[in-house]
Amino acid sequence: SEGLPMGYIKYLPFDFIVEEIRKDGSVVTIERAEEQNTVQSEGATVFADLVKVGISSIEAVELIAKSLACDPRQLSYAGIKDTVAITAQKMSIRNIPSSTVASLTIPQLFLKNITVGKGVIMVGDLEGNRFTLYIRTSNDFDPSALDAQVAAIKADGLYNYYGPQRFGTPRYISHILGKYILQ
């Protein structure tokens, strides 16, 4: 578009960060804990922060379940996070020792902030997500152009498009679902 700088969004998975905001307002961050301490209390559920890169939430759960030799239904989380990104979210694992969970080593993901308690994470048990975008531009990029665009978005908002992420692939029927939403 005329007047807009040339740039790339989500060129690499590392350019997009999605961190889960819990209902209590806390944020599940991508930062790795310097020291992994497993907090013990009573209960049959292990809670952990899942940090992953370049794989879907569903694939991450399958890899964890395979590594734990358990049924994937023993693992739960509040919502699906982007595949082409670094993401962080809280998850729960039922009836697996916390020491076993803490010792997992799986490419493209790690678990941190491991605690033991009661209950499980349910779909929707989150307030939202915090997004961080790294936009790749040329060296002659004028930051004031971005400042003007951000000011316009703050003043007027922006469209939140529904796409394959919301309705799944390969069923490209977003236009039909969009029609129903509008009706």
CSV table of C-alpha atoms in Angstrom, one decimal:
chain,number,residue,atom,x,y,z
A,1,SER,CA,0.0,0.0,0.0
A,2,GLU,CA,1.2,3.5,-0.8
A,3,GLY,CA,3.1,5.2,2.1
A,4,LEU,CA,3.5,2.1,4.1
A,5,PRO,CA,7.0,0.7,4.8
A,6,MET,CA,8.0,-2.7,3.5
A,7,GLY,CA,8.3,-5.3,6.2
A,8,TYR,CA,7.7,-8.9,7.1
A,9,ILE,CA,5.6,-10.2,10.0
A,10,LYS,CA,6.0,-13.8,11.3
A,11,TYR,CA,9.0,-14.4,8.9
A,12,LEU,CA,10.3,-16.8,11.5
A,13,PRO,CA,8.5,-18.5,14.4
A,14,PHE,CA,10.7,-16.4,16.7
A,15,ASP,CA,9.1,-13.2,15.4
A,16,PHE,CA,5.8,-13.9,17.1
A,17,ILE,CA,5.4,-14.5,20.8
A,18,VAL,CA,2.1,-15.5,22.4
A,19,GLU,CA,1.9,-15.6,26.2
A,20,GLU,CA,-1.2,-16.7,28.0
A,21,ILE,CA,-2.9,-14.3,30.5
A,22,ARG,CA,-4.5,-16.3,33.3
A,23,LYS,CA,-7.8,-15.4,34.9
A,24,ASP,CA,-6.0,-14.0,37.9
A,25,GLY,CA,-4.1,-11.6,35.6
A,26,SER,CA,-0.8,-13.4,35.8
A,27,VAL,CA,1.1,-14.0,32.6
A,28,VAL,CA,2.6,-17.3,31.5
A,29,THR,CA,5.9,-16.1,30.0
A,30,ILE,CA,8.3,-17.7,27.6
A,31,GLU,CA,11.3,-17.1,29.8
A,32,ARG,CA,13.0,-20.2,31.0
A,33,ALA,CA,13.2,-20.4,34.8
A,34,GLU,CA,16.8,-20.2,36.0
A,35,GLU,CA,16.3,-23.0,38.5
A,36,GLN,CA,13.5,-25.6,38.1
A,37,ASN,CA,12.0,-26.3,41.5
A,38,THR,CA,9.0,-28.6,41.7
A,39,VAL,CA,6.5,-27.3,44.3
A,40,GLN,CA,4.9,-30.2,46.1
A,41,SER,CA,1.4,-30.2,47.7
A,42,GLU,CA,-1.4,-32.7,47.8
A,43,GLY,CA,-3.2,-33.7,44.7
A,44,ALA,CA,-3.1,-35.9,41.6
A,45,THR,CA,-2.5,-33.1,39.1
A,46,VAL,CA,0.8,-31.6,37.9
A,47,PHE,CA,0.5,-28.0,36.7
A,48,ALA,CA,3.2,-26.7,34.4
A,49,ASP,CA,3.9,-23.8,32.0
A,50,LEU,CA,4.4,-25.2,28.5
A,51,VAL,CA,6.7,-23.2,26.3
A,52,LYS,CA,6.9,-24.4,22.6
A,53,VAL,CA,8.2,-23.2,19.3
A,54,GLY,CA,7.1,-24.1,15.8
A,55,ILE,CA,4.6,-26.8,16.7
A,56,SER,CA,0.9,-26.8,17.5
A,57,SER,CA,-0.6,-27.1,21.0
A,58,ILE,CA,-2.1,-30.4,19.9
A,59,GLU,CA,1.2,-31.7,18.6
A,60,ALA,CA,2.9,-30.6,21.8
A,61,VAL,CA,0.4,-32.5,23.9
A,62,GLU,CA,0.9,-35.6,21.8
A,63,LEU,CA,4.7,-35.4,22.2
A,64,ILE,CA,4.4,-35.0,25.9
A,65,ALA,CA,1.9,-37.8,26.3
A,66,LYS,CA,4.1,-40.1,24.2
A,67,SER,CA,7.2,-39.2,26.3
A,68,LEU,CA,5.2,-39.8,29.5
A,69,ALA,CA,3.7,-43.1,28.1
A,70,CYS,CA,0.2,-41.8,29.0
A,71,ASP,CA,-3.2,-41.1,27.4
A,72,PRO,CA,-3.3,-37.6,25.8
A,73,ARG,CA,-6.6,-37.1,27.7
A,74,GLN,CA,-4.6,-36.9,30.9
A,75,LEU,CA,-3.2,-33.6,29.6
A,76,SER,CA,-5.3,-30.4,29.3
A,77,TYR,CA,-4.9,-26.7,28.6
A,78,ALA,CA,-7.0,-23.6,28.3
A,79,GLY,CA,-6.7,-22.8,24.6
A,80,ILE,CA,-4.8,-23.6,21.4
A,81,LYS,CA,-1.8,-21.4,20.6
A,82,ASP,CA,-0.3,-20.5,17.3
A,83,THR,CA,2.0,-23.0,15.6
A,84,VAL,CA,4.3,-20.5,13.8
A,85,ALA,CA,5.4,-18.7,17.0
A,86,ILE,CA,7.0,-19.1,20.4
A,87,THR,CA,4.1,-19.6,22.9
A,88,ALA,CA,3.6,-20.1,26.6
A,89,GLN,CA,0.6,-21.5,28.3
A,90,LYS,CA,-0.5,-23.3,31.5
A,91,MET,CA,-1.3,-27.0,31.3
A,92,SER,CA,-2.3,-29.8,33.6
A,93,ILE,CA,-1.2,-33.4,33.7
A,94,ARG,CA,-3.2,-36.0,35.7
A,95,ASN,CA,-1.8,-39.0,37.6
A,96,ILE,CA,1.8,-38.7,36.5
A,97,PRO,CA,4.6,-38.1,39.2
A,98,SER,CA,5.9,-34.5,39.1
A,99,SER,CA,9.5,-35.8,39.1
A,100,THR,CA,8.7,-37.6,35.8
A,101,VAL,CA,7.2,-34.5,34.3
A,102,ALA,CA,10.2,-32.3,35.5
A,103,SER,CA,12.7,-34.7,33.8
A,104,LEU,CA,11.1,-34.5,30.3
A,105,THR,CA,13.4,-33.4,27.5
A,106,ILE,CA,11.5,-32.9,24.2
A,107,PRO,CA,12.8,-30.9,21.2
A,108,GLN,CA,10.8,-27.7,20.5
A,109,LEU,CA,9.3,-27.5,23.9
A,110,PHE,CA,10.0,-27.3,27.7
A,111,LEU,CA,8.0,-27.3,30.9
A,112,LYS,CA,8.6,-25.0,33.8
A,113,ASN,CA,7.1,-23.8,37.0
A,114,ILE,CA,5.9,-27.3,37.9
A,115,THR,CA,3.5,-27.6,40.9
A,116,VAL,CA,1.3,-30.3,42.2
A,117,GLY,CA,-2.3,-29.7,43.2
A,118,LYS,CA,-6.0,-30.6,42.7
A,119,GLY,CA,-8.2,-29.9,39.7
A,120,VAL,CA,-7.4,-29.5,36.0
A,121,ILE,CA,-7.0,-26.7,33.4
A,122,MET,CA,-10.2,-26.5,31.4
A,123,VAL,CA,-10.8,-25.0,27.9
A,124,GLY,CA,-11.4,-21.3,28.4
A,125,ASP,CA,-9.6,-21.1,31.7
A,126,LEU,CA,-7.7,-18.0,30.6
A,127,GLU,CA,-8.3,-14.2,30.4
A,128,GLY,CA,-6.6,-13.8,27.0
A,129,ASN,CA,-3.2,-13.7,25.3
A,130,ARG,CA,-0.4,-11.2,25.2
A,131,PHE,CA,1.1,-10.9,21.7
A,132,THR,CA,4.6,-9.6,20.8
A,133,LEU,CA,5.5,-9.1,17.1
A,134,TYR,CA,8.9,-8.5,15.7
A,135,ILE,CA,8.5,-6.8,12.3
A,136,ARG,CA,11.5,-7.1,10.0
A,137,THR,CA,12.1,-4.0,7.9
A,138,SER,CA,14.9,-2.6,5.8
A,139,ASN,CA,17.7,-0.4,7.3
A,140,ASP,CA,16.1,2.8,5.9
A,141,PHE,CA,12.9,2.2,7.8
A,142,ASP,CA,11.4,5.4,9.3
A,143,PRO,CA,10.1,4.6,12.8
A,144,SER,CA,7.8,7.7,12.7
A,145,ALA,CA,5.8,5.9,10.0
A,146,LEU,CA,5.1,3.0,12.4
A,147,ASP,CA,4.3,5.5,15.2
A,148,ALA,CA,1.7,7.1,12.9
A,149,GLN,CA,0.1,3.7,12.1
A,150,VAL,CA,0.1,2.7,15.8
A,151,ALA,CA,-1.6,6.0,16.7
A,152,ALA,CA,-4.3,5.4,14.0
A,153,ILE,CA,-4.9,1.8,15.4
A,154,LYS,CA,-5.2,3.2,18.9
A,155,ALA,CA,-7.7,5.8,17.8
A,156,ASP,CA,-9.8,3.7,15.4
A,157,GLY,CA,-9.0,0.0,16.2
A,158,LEU,CA,-8.5,-2.6,13.6
A,159,TYR,CA,-10.3,-5.5,12.0
A,160,ASN,CA,-10.0,-8.9,13.7
A,161,TYR,CA,-10.3,-11.3,10.8
A,162,TYR,CA,-11.5,-14.9,11.2
A,163,GLY,CA,-9.4,-17.3,9.2
A,164,PRO,CA,-8.0,-20.9,9.2
A,165,GLN,CA,-6.7,-20.5,12.7
A,166,ARG,CA,-10.2,-20.0,14.0
A,167,PHE,CA,-12.1,-22.4,11.8
A,168,GLY,CA,-9.5,-25.0,10.9
A,169,THR,CA,-7.9,-26.3,7.7
A,170,PRO,CA,-8.4,-27.7,5.2
A,171,ARG,CA,-12.1,-26.7,5.5
A,172,TYR,CA,-11.9,-23.3,4.0
A,173,ILE,CA,-15.4,-22.3,4.8
A,174,SER,CA,-14.7,-19.1,6.8
A,175,HIS,CA,-16.9,-17.1,4.4
A,176,ILE,CA,-19.9,-19.3,5.2
A,177,LEU,CA,-19.2,-19.0,9.0
A,178,GLY,CA,-18.7,-15.3,8.6
A,179,LYS,CA,-22.1,-15.0,7.0
A,180,TYR,CA,-23.7,-16.8,10.0
A,181,ILE,CA,-21.8,-14.5,12.4
A,182,LEU,CA,-23.2,-11.4,10.6
A,183,GLN,CA,-26.7,-12.8,10.6
